[in-house]
């Protein structure tokens, strides 16, 4: 490779990259593996299948799943209006969609609690109808809705923008109705990015901590999410228990991200062939 | 555009639905922060921010990002140079490993440092012998922040450097410029927007990280409290004006970040078209 010989600094840049990666990321993550190897299968299963852990896992996965579904619907809708319609304040809306990436999670958490507590701006009205949001699983879903929305919008928006208008125009000139064009041309093209956005939002939701702990109430067995259970075990110096739960979550989120990578590689390969 | 348009009724319904969802779930949380912070007027707001604990939290937050962001910046540039200028075995694995911290829950990101440096940790006993305290102290907070923000600069700069190609650099090197000259005079000016973009995203996350920092901080008031942890403590003590005052500083920083980000995107179109892959 002629390229490799012309450019200087191969050893320096790659060596530094690998050393820094090892020190900051791989050795710390490796410690988790090292720590879990000191657990026997029996101990691991005892922690992971205890009633309290199972309840926390069920809650984390269920709320993350429901909220990722909601975000897939509304994220698609918002990406659609941003990509296709002109309206006043569009630039501001477009910029603020990324707010959850820039706003610290603890700040989002207390803001959402202030809105949905039974004395809050929206919470007091829902309270009259007997709907409680704060300190229930519903509150967790709402917090994750805030956190996860940009993942779906930013996955779908570029696909909608790049969709060839000629194809739609051709379909229209052949007499296809608007709904038929959407159902048979636009929607199939968007599906991979919807799945990617859903998975990103879901994966983020499972591990989310800061925005959830204020609104969730943190009652063991009822509103205790898995990351909070790790936190509790760490505070009680139950490092073995915390490690078992953390390892399980890590395996799940690595699998999800592996899935996203495969998905994105596949769809970009397909787009590459078309171009 | 005309052939792609829906009927006006459909357009307005979709706009109304989408924008109401946006208003309730994005705008309202932002508004409630500032309204709650100024609930009792400007006086208590200013007092809450001038409080010694708040001031030391602000200083610690600035210190943490002043260490973590430049280190991740240097790493990001080195990694981009290695990945885009050379072919080597395991390149895809390296890219995957760089992205790894994004998929780790914040609580676990903090926890691994407790397992490494804590009293019962892998090298905890050795640290104790030498009277080095990393966990429940400032170095632990900085390390956890570096872990969480690790990929932010690299994943912005790699696509930019790749998209711009290496023709100018090749010309400079062939004409006898040294490696460093080529880097400072040609590569750096070419990637400056991508670099700045990565730095502001990295900085926003570094200043705002909560979960990971919460695990390693030990919550020692005036010593190991960053601004987000300060928000939590005040909130749990029912000092809502104080909590929201501190939160409003962070929300303001988030808004500034979004403004800078939007400006950079409008100057550098390739960042805009690339931005999906990066979150």
Coordinates of C-alpha atoms in Angstrom, one line a residue:
Chain A
X1 CA 0.0 0.0 0.0
X2 CA 1.6 3.1 -1.3
X3 CA -0.7 5.2 0.9
X4 CA 0.8 3.7 4.0
X5 CA 4.4 4.6 3.0
X6 CA 3.7 8.2 2.0
X7 CA 2.0 9.3 5.2
X8 CA 4.1 9.8 8.3
X9 CA 2.9 9.2 11.9
X10 CA 1.4 5.7 11.6
X11 CA 3.1 4.3 14.6
X12 CA 2.6 7.5 16.7
X13 CA -1.1 8.0 15.9
X14 CA -2.2 4.3 16.1
X15 CA 0.0 3.7 19.1
X16 CA -1.5 6.6 21.0
X17 CA -5.0 5.7 19.9
X18 CA -4.7 2.1 21.2
X19 CA -2.9 3.1 24.4
X20 CA -5.5 5.7 25.3
X21 CA -8.4 3.4 24.3
X22 CA -6.9 0.7 26.5
X23 CA -6.4 3.0 29.5
X24 CA -9.7 4.8 29.5
X25 CA -12.1 2.2 28.1
X26 CA -10.8 -1.3 27.8
X27 CA -9.1 -1.8 31.1
X28 CA -12.0 -0.3 33.1
X29 CA -14.6 -2.4 31.2
X30 CA -12.3 -5.4 31.5
X31 CA -12.4 -5.0 35.3
X32 CA -16.1 -5.7 35.1
X33 CA -15.4 -9.0 33.3
X34 CA -12.6 -9.8 35.8
X35 CA -14.9 -9.1 38.7
X36 CA -17.7 -11.3 37.3
X37 CA -15.3 -14.2 36.8
X38 CA -15.0 -14.3 40.5
X39 CA -18.7 -15.1 40.7
X40 CA -19.8 -18.7 40.3
X41 CA -22.8 -19.5 38.0
X42 CA -24.9 -20.2 41.1
X43 CA -24.1 -16.8 42.6
X44 CA -24.8 -15.1 39.3
X45 CA -28.1 -16.8 38.8
X46 CA -29.1 -16.1 42.4
X47 CA -28.7 -12.4 41.9
X48 CA -30.1 -12.2 38.4
X49 CA -33.2 -14.3 39.1
X50 CA -34.0 -12.8 42.5
X51 CA -37.6 -11.4 42.6
X52 CA -36.3 -7.8 43.0
X53 CA -33.8 -8.0 40.1
X54 CA -36.4 -9.6 37.8
X55 CA -38.9 -6.9 38.7
X56 CA -36.3 -4.2 37.9
X57 CA -35.4 -5.8 34.6
X58 CA -39.0 -6.2 33.6
X59 CA -39.7 -2.5 34.4
X60 CA -36.6 -1.2 32.6
X61 CA -37.2 -3.3 29.4
X62 CA -41.0 -2.7 29.4
X63 CA -40.9 1.1 29.9
X64 CA -38.0 1.4 27.4
X65 CA -39.9 -0.7 24.8
X66 CA -43.2 1.2 25.2
X67 CA -41.4 4.6 25.0
X68 CA -39.4 3.5 22.0
X69 CA -42.6 2.6 20.3
X70 CA -44.2 6.0 21.1
X71 CA -41.0 7.7 19.9
X72 CA -41.0 5.7 16.7
X73 CA -44.5 7.0 15.8
X74 CA -44.0 10.6 16.9
X75 CA -40.4 10.7 15.8
X76 CA -41.5 9.7 12.3
X77 CA -44.2 12.3 12.4
X78 CA -41.8 15.1 13.4
X79 CA -39.1 14.0 10.9
X80 CA -41.8 14.0 8.3
X81 CA -42.9 17.6 8.9
X82 CA -39.3 18.8 9.2
X83 CA -38.3 17.1 6.0
X84 CA -41.4 18.0 3.9
X85 CA -43.3 21.1 5.1
X86 CA -42.4 24.7 5.6
X87 CA -43.7 26.4 8.7
X88 CA -42.6 29.3 10.9
X89 CA -40.0 28.5 13.5
X90 CA -38.9 25.4 11.7
X91 CA -35.2 26.1 12.2
X92 CA -35.8 26.5 16.0
X93 CA -37.8 23.2 16.2
X94 CA -35.1 21.4 14.2
X95 CA -32.3 22.7 16.5
X96 CA -34.3 22.0 19.7
X97 CA -34.9 18.3 18.7
X98 CA -31.3 17.7 19.9
X99 CA -32.0 19.3 23.3
X100 CA -32.0 15.8 25.0
X101 CA -28.5 15.3 23.8
X102 CA -27.3 18.6 25.2
X103 CA -29.4 18.9 28.4
X104 CA -27.9 17.1 31.4
X105 CA -30.2 14.2 32.3
X106 CA -30.6 15.3 35.9
X107 CA -31.9 18.6 34.7
X108 CA -34.4 16.9 32.4
X109 CA -35.4 14.7 35.3
X110 CA -36.3 17.5 37.8
X111 CA -38.1 19.5 35.0
X112 CA -40.3 16.5 34.1
X113 CA -41.1 15.8 37.7
X114 CA -42.1 19.5 38.2
X115 CA -44.5 19.2 35.3
X116 CA -46.0 15.8 36.1
X117 CA -46.0 15.8 40.0
X118 CA -49.6 15.9 41.3
X119 CA -49.1 19.6 41.9
X120 CA -47.3 20.2 38.6
X121 CA -48.4 22.1 35.5
X122 CA -49.9 19.1 33.8
X123 CA -49.9 16.6 36.7
X124 CA -52.5 18.6 38.7
X125 CA -55.0 18.3 35.8
X126 CA -54.3 14.6 35.2
X127 CA -54.6 14.1 39.0
X128 CA -58.2 15.3 38.8
X129 CA -59.0 12.5 36.5
X130 CA -57.3 10.0 38.7
X131 CA -54.2 9.7 36.5
X132 CA -50.9 9.7 38.4
X133 CA -47.8 10.1 36.3
X134 CA -45.0 10.9 38.8
X135 CA -43.8 8.0 40.8
X136 CA -45.4 5.4 38.5
X137 CA -44.2 3.5 35.5
X138 CA -46.0 6.0 33.3
X139 CA -43.7 8.7 34.6
X140 CA -40.7 6.5 33.5
X141 CA -42.1 6.2 30.0
X142 CA -42.6 10.0 29.7
X143 CA -39.0 10.6 30.8
X144 CA -37.7 8.1 28.3
X145 CA -39.9 9.7 25.6
X146 CA -38.0 12.9 26.2
X147 CA -34.6 11.2 26.0
X148 CA -35.3 9.0 23.1
X149 CA -37.1 11.3 20.6
X150 CA -34.0 12.7 18.8
X151 CA -32.7 9.1 18.1
X152 CA -35.7 8.4 15.9
X153 CA -36.0 11.9 14.3
X154 CA -32.3 12.0 13.4
X155 CA -32.4 8.5 11.9
X156 CA -35.5 9.0 9.7
X157 CA -35.1 12.7 8.7
X158 CA -32.1 12.2 6.3
X159 CA -33.8 9.3 4.6
X160 CA -36.9 11.3 4.0
X161 CA -34.9 14.1 2.6
X162 CA -32.9 12.0 0.3
X163 CA -35.8 10.0 -1.1
X164 CA -35.9 10.6 -4.8
X165 CA -38.8 12.9 -5.7
X166 CA -38.7 11.4 -9.3
X167 CA -40.0 8.1 -8.0
X168 CA -42.9 9.7 -6.2
X169 CA -43.7 11.9 -9.2
X170 CA -43.6 8.9 -11.6
X171 CA -46.0 7.0 -9.3
X172 CA -48.3 10.0 -9.1
X173 CA -48.3 10.5 -12.9
X174 CA -49.2 6.8 -13.3
X175 CA -52.3 7.6 -11.2
X176 CA -51.2 6.4 -7.7
X177 CA -53.0 8.3 -4.9
X178 CA -51.0 10.1 -2.2
X179 CA -51.8 7.4 0.4
X180 CA -50.8 4.6 -2.0
X181 CA -47.5 6.4 -2.7
X182 CA -46.8 6.7 1.0
X183 CA -47.7 3.1 1.8
X184 CA -45.9 1.5 -1.1
X185 CA -43.0 3.7 -1.8
X186 CA -42.1 6.0 1.1
X187 CA -42.9 3.8 4.0
X188 CA -40.9 0.7 2.8
X189 CA -37.9 3.0 2.2
X190 CA -38.0 4.4 5.7
X191 CA -38.5 1.1 7.6
X192 CA -34.7 0.4 8.1
X193 CA -34.2 3.8 9.6
X194 CA -37.3 3.5 11.8
X195 CA -35.9 0.2 13.1
X196 CA -32.5 1.8 13.7
X197 CA -34.1 4.7 15.5
X198 CA -36.3 2.4 17.6
X199 CA -33.4 0.3 18.6
X200 CA -31.2 3.3 19.5
X201 CA -34.0 4.7 21.6
X202 CA -34.7 1.3 23.2
X203 CA -31.1 0.7 24.1
X204 CA -30.7 4.2 25.5
X205 CA -33.9 3.7 27.5
X206 CA -32.7 0.5 29.2
X207 CA -29.6 2.2 30.6
X208 CA -31.0 5.6 31.3
X209 CA -30.6 6.8 34.9
X210 CA -30.6 10.6 35.5
X211 CA -33.8 11.6 33.8
X212 CA -35.7 8.7 35.3
X213 CA -34.7 8.6 39.0
X214 CA -36.5 11.8 39.9
X215 CA -39.8 11.0 38.4
X216 CA -39.9 7.2 39.1
X217 CA -40.2 7.3 42.9
X218 CA -37.8 4.3 43.2
X219 CA -39.9 1.9 45.1
X220 CA -38.3 -1.6 45.1
X221 CA -40.4 -4.1 43.1
X222 CA -42.6 -1.3 41.7
X223 CA -40.7 1.7 40.2
X224 CA -37.1 0.6 40.6
X225 CA -35.3 0.5 37.3
X226 CA -32.3 -1.8 36.7
X227 CA -29.6 1.0 36.7
X228 CA -31.0 2.3 40.1
X229 CA -30.8 -1.3 41.5
X230 CA -27.1 -1.3 40.5
X231 CA -26.6 2.0 42.3
X232 CA -28.3 0.7 45.4
X233 CA -26.2 -2.4 45.5
X234 CA -23.0 -0.3 45.1
X235 CA -24.1 1.9 48.0
X236 CA -24.5 -1.2 50.1
X237 CA -21.0 -2.4 49.0
X238 CA -22.7 -5.5 47.4
X239 CA -20.2 -5.4 44.5
X240 CA -20.9 -9.0 43.4
X241 CA -24.6 -8.3 43.1
X242 CA -24.0 -5.0 41.2
X243 CA -21.6 -6.8 38.9
X244 CA -24.0 -9.6 38.0
X245 CA -26.7 -7.1 37.0
X246 CA -24.3 -4.8 35.2
X247 CA -22.9 -7.7 33.2
X248 CA -26.4 -8.8 32.1
X249 CA -27.3 -5.2 31.0
X250 CA -24.0 -4.9 29.2
X251 CA -24.6 -8.1 27.2
X252 CA -28.0 -6.9 26.2
X253 CA -26.9 -3.4 25.1
X254 CA -23.9 -4.7 23.2
X255 CA -26.2 -7.2 21.3
X256 CA -28.5 -4.3 20.5
X257 CA -25.7 -2.1 19.2
X258 CA -24.3 -5.0 17.2
X259 CA -27.8 -5.4 15.6
X260 CA -27.9 -1.7 14.7
X261 CA -24.4 -1.9 13.1
X262 CA -25.5 -4.9 11.0
X263 CA -28.7 -3.1 10.0
X264 CA -26.9 0.1 9.0
X265 CA -24.2 -1.7 7.1
X266 CA -26.9 -3.6 5.2
X267 CA -29.0 -0.6 4.3
X268 CA -26.0 1.5 3.3
X269 CA -24.8 -1.3 1.1
X270 CA -28.2 -1.4 -0.6
X271 CA -28.2 2.4 -1.1
X272 CA -24.6 2.2 -2.4
X273 CA -25.7 -0.3 -5.0
X274 CA -28.5 1.9 -6.2
X275 CA -26.3 4.9 -6.6
Chain B
X1 CA -42.8 20.0 -4.7
X2 CA -46.4 20.3 -5.9
X3 CA -46.8 16.7 -6.9
X4 CA -45.5 15.6 -3.5
X5 CA -47.9 17.7 -1.5
X6 CA -50.8 16.3 0.5
X7 CA -54.1 18.0 0.8
X8 CA -54.1 21.1 3.1
X9 CA -56.2 19.3 5.7
X10 CA -53.7 16.5 6.0
X11 CA -50.8 18.9 6.1
X12 CA -52.3 21.0 8.9
X13 CA -53.4 17.9 10.9
X14 CA -49.9 16.5 10.7
X15 CA -48.3 19.8 11.6
X16 CA -50.6 20.3 14.5
X17 CA -50.0 16.8 15.9
X18 CA -46.3 16.9 15.5
X19 CA -45.8 20.4 16.8
X20 CA -48.1 19.9 19.9
X21 CA -46.1 16.8 20.7
X22 CA -42.9 18.8 20.4
X23 CA -44.3 21.6 22.5
X24 CA -45.5 19.4 25.4
X25 CA -42.5 17.0 25.5
X26 CA -39.5 19.3 24.5
X27 CA -40.5 22.9 25.0
X28 CA -42.4 22.6 28.2
X29 CA -39.5 21.0 30.2
X30 CA -37.2 23.8 29.1
X31 CA -39.7 26.5 30.1
X32 CA -40.5 24.9 33.5
X33 CA -36.8 25.1 34.4
X34 CA -36.5 28.8 34.0
X35 CA -39.9 29.6 35.5
X36 CA -39.2 27.5 38.6
X37 CA -35.7 29.1 38.9
X38 CA -37.1 32.6 39.0
X39 CA -40.2 31.7 41.0
X40 CA -39.3 33.9 43.9
X41 CA -37.7 36.6 41.8
X42 CA -34.2 37.5 40.8
X43 CA -32.8 37.9 44.3
X44 CA -33.1 34.3 45.5
X45 CA -32.0 33.1 42.1
X46 CA -28.7 35.1 42.3
X47 CA -28.3 34.1 45.9
X48 CA -28.6 30.4 45.0
X49 CA -25.9 30.7 42.4
X50 CA -23.5 32.7 44.7
X51 CA -23.8 30.2 47.5
X52 CA -20.3 28.7 48.2
X53 CA -21.4 25.1 47.4
X54 CA -22.9 26.2 44.1
X55 CA -19.7 28.1 43.3
X56 CA -17.5 25.2 44.1
X57 CA -19.8 22.9 42.0
X58 CA -19.4 25.3 39.0
X59 CA -15.6 25.4 39.4
X60 CA -15.4 21.6 39.6
X61 CA -17.6 21.2 36.5
X62 CA -15.4 23.6 34.6
X63 CA -12.2 21.8 35.8
X64 CA -13.6 18.4 34.8
X65 CA -14.4 19.5 31.3
X66 CA -11.2 21.5 31.0
X67 CA -9.2 18.2 31.6
X68 CA -11.5 15.7 29.8
X69 CA -12.3 17.6 26.6
X70 CA -8.7 18.5 25.5
X71 CA -7.6 14.9 26.2
X72 CA -10.4 13.5 24.2
X73 CA -9.7 16.1 21.5
X74 CA -6.1 14.9 21.1
X75 CA -7.3 11.3 21.1
X76 CA -10.0 12.1 18.5
X77 CA -7.5 13.7 16.1
X78 CA -4.9 10.9 16.5
X79 CA -7.6 8.2 16.0
X80 CA -8.9 9.9 12.9
X81 CA -5.4 10.3 11.4
X82 CA -4.6 6.6 12.0
X83 CA -8.0 5.4 10.7
X84 CA -8.3 7.6 7.6
X85 CA -4.7 7.9 6.4
X86 CA -3.6 4.2 6.8
X87 CA -4.8 0.7 6.0
X88 CA -4.3 -1.8 8.7
X89 CA -5.6 -5.0 10.0
X90 CA -8.5 -4.7 12.6
X91 CA -9.5 -1.2 11.6
X92 CA -13.2 -1.9 11.8
X93 CA -12.8 -3.5 15.2
X94 CA -11.0 -0.4 16.4
X95 CA -13.8 1.8 15.2
X96 CA -16.3 -0.4 17.0
X97 CA -14.3 -0.3 20.2
X98 CA -14.0 3.5 20.1
X99 CA -17.8 3.7 20.0
X100 CA -18.2 1.3 22.9
X101 CA -18.8 3.8 25.7
X102 CA -21.9 5.1 24.0
X103 CA -23.7 1.8 24.6
X104 CA -22.8 1.5 28.2
X105 CA -25.3 2.7 30.8
X106 CA -24.0 5.7 32.8
X107 CA -24.2 3.9 36.1
X108 CA -22.1 1.1 34.7
X109 CA -19.6 3.6 33.3
X110 CA -19.0 4.9 36.8
X111 CA -19.1 1.5 38.4
X112 CA -16.2 0.1 36.5
X113 CA -13.9 2.8 38.0
X114 CA -15.1 1.8 41.5
X115 CA -14.3 -1.8 40.7
X116 CA -10.9 -0.7 39.5
X117 CA -9.8 1.8 42.0
X118 CA -12.2 1.3 45.0
X119 CA -11.2 -0.1 48.4
X120 CA -12.1 -3.6 47.3
X121 CA -11.0 -2.9 43.7
X122 CA -8.4 -4.5 41.5
X123 CA -5.7 -1.9 42.3
X124 CA -7.5 -0.3 45.2
X125 CA -5.2 -1.8 47.9
X126 CA -2.1 -0.7 46.1
X127 CA -3.5 2.9 45.8
X128 CA -4.4 2.9 49.5
X129 CA -0.8 1.8 50.4
X130 CA 0.5 4.8 48.4
X131 CA -2.2 7.2 49.9
X132 CA -3.7 7.8 46.5
X133 CA -7.4 8.5 46.5
X134 CA -9.1 8.3 43.1
X135 CA -12.6 7.2 43.9
X136 CA -14.8 9.5 45.9
X137 CA -12.4 12.2 44.8
X138 CA -11.8 14.5 41.8
X139 CA -9.6 12.2 39.7
X140 CA -12.4 9.6 39.7
X141 CA -14.9 12.1 38.5
X142 CA -12.6 13.2 35.7
X143 CA -11.9 9.6 34.6
X144 CA -15.6 8.6 34.6
X145 CA -16.3 11.8 32.5
X146 CA -13.5 10.9 30.1
X147 CA -14.9 7.4 29.7
X148 CA -18.4 8.7 29.0
X149 CA -17.3 11.4 26.5
X150 CA -14.5 9.3 25.0
X151 CA -15.9 8.8 21.4
X152 CA -17.5 12.3 20.9
X153 CA -14.6 14.0 19.1
X154 CA -13.4 10.9 17.2
X155 CA -16.8 10.0 15.7
X156 CA -17.3 13.6 14.4
X157 CA -13.8 14.0 13.0
X158 CA -13.4 10.5 11.4
X159 CA -16.2 11.0 8.8
X160 CA -15.0 14.6 8.0
X161 CA -11.4 13.6 7.5
X162 CA -12.5 10.6 5.4
X163 CA -14.9 12.7 3.2
X164 CA -12.3 15.3 2.5
X165 CA -9.7 12.9 1.2
X166 CA -5.9 13.2 1.3
X167 CA -5.0 14.8 -2.0
X168 CA -3.7 18.1 -0.6
X169 CA -1.7 16.3 2.1
X170 CA -0.2 14.0 -0.5
X171 CA 0.9 17.0 -2.6
X172 CA 2.4 18.7 0.4
X173 CA 4.3 15.6 1.5
X174 CA 5.6 14.9 -2.0
X175 CA 6.8 18.5 -2.2
X176 CA 8.9 17.9 0.9
X177 CA 6.8 19.2 3.8
X178 CA 7.3 17.4 7.1
X179 CA 4.5 15.4 8.7
X180 CA 3.8 18.0 11.4
X181 CA 3.9 20.9 8.9
X182 CA 1.3 19.0 6.8
X183 CA -0.9 18.3 9.8
X184 CA -0.8 21.9 11.2
X185 CA -1.0 23.8 7.9
X186 CA -3.3 21.5 5.8
X187 CA -5.2 18.9 7.7
X188 CA -6.1 21.0 10.8
X189 CA -7.6 23.9 8.8
X190 CA -9.6 21.3 6.7
X191 CA -11.1 19.6 9.7
X192 CA -11.6 22.6 11.9
X193 CA -15.5 22.7 11.7
X194 CA -15.8 19.0 12.4
X195 CA -13.3 19.3 15.3
X196 CA -15.2 22.2 16.8
X197 CA -18.5 20.3 16.4
X198 CA -17.1 17.3 18.2
X199 CA -15.6 19.5 21.0
X200 CA -18.9 21.3 21.8
X201 CA -20.8 18.0 21.9
X202 CA -18.1 16.5 24.0
X203 CA -18.1 19.5 26.3
X204 CA -21.9 19.5 26.7
X205 CA -21.8 15.9 27.8
X206 CA -18.8 16.4 30.0
X207 CA -20.4 19.3 31.9
X208 CA -23.7 17.5 32.2
X209 CA -22.8 13.9 33.0
X210 CA -24.8 12.7 36.0
X211 CA -25.1 9.0 36.4
X212 CA -21.4 8.0 36.0
X213 CA -20.2 10.9 38.1
X214 CA -22.8 10.2 40.7
X215 CA -21.3 6.7 41.3
X216 CA -17.7 7.8 41.7
X217 CA -18.2 11.2 43.4
X218 CA -19.2 10.2 47.0
X219 CA -21.3 13.4 47.1
X220 CA -18.9 15.3 49.3
X221 CA -20.3 18.9 49.4
X222 CA -18.0 21.6 48.3
X223 CA -15.4 18.9 47.3
X224 CA -16.7 16.4 44.9
X225 CA -19.9 17.9 43.7
X226 CA -20.3 18.8 40.1
X227 CA -23.2 21.1 39.0
X228 CA -25.5 18.2 38.0
X229 CA -24.9 16.5 41.4
X230 CA -25.5 19.9 43.1
X231 CA -28.9 20.0 41.4
X232 CA -29.7 16.6 42.8
X233 CA -28.7 17.3 46.3
X234 CA -30.7 20.6 46.5
X235 CA -33.7 18.9 44.9
X236 CA -33.7 16.1 47.4
X237 CA -33.6 18.7 50.2
X238 CA -36.7 20.4 48.7
X239 CA -34.7 23.5 47.9
X240 CA -36.5 23.8 44.5
X241 CA -35.4 27.4 43.7
X242 CA -31.8 26.5 44.3
X243 CA -32.0 23.3 42.3
X244 CA -33.7 24.9 39.4
X245 CA -31.3 27.9 39.6
X246 CA -28.4 25.5 39.1
X247 CA -30.3 23.6 36.5
X248 CA -31.0 26.8 34.6
X249 CA -27.2 27.4 34.2
X250 CA -26.9 23.9 32.7
X251 CA -30.0 24.5 30.5
X252 CA -28.5 27.7 29.3
X253 CA -25.3 25.9 28.4
X254 CA -27.3 23.3 26.5
X255 CA -29.0 26.1 24.5
X256 CA -25.7 27.7 23.7
X257 CA -24.4 24.3 22.6
X258 CA -27.4 23.9 20.3
X259 CA -26.9 27.4 18.8
X260 CA -23.2 26.8 18.1
X261 CA -24.0 23.4 16.7
X262 CA -26.6 24.8 14.3
X263 CA -24.2 27.6 13.2
X264 CA -21.5 25.0 12.4
X265 CA -24.0 22.8 10.6
X266 CA -25.0 25.7 8.3
X267 CA -21.3 26.3 7.5
X268 CA -20.3 22.8 6.9
X269 CA -22.9 20.9 4.9
X270 CA -21.2 17.5 5.2
X271 CA -21.7 17.6 9.0
X272 CA -25.4 18.0 8.5
X273 CA -25.7 15.1 6.1
X274 CA -23.5 12.9 8.3
X275 CA -25.2 13.6 11.6
X276 CA -27.5 10.6 11.7
X277 CA -24.8 8.0 12.3
X278 CA -23.3 9.7 15.2
X279 CA -25.8 9.6 18.1

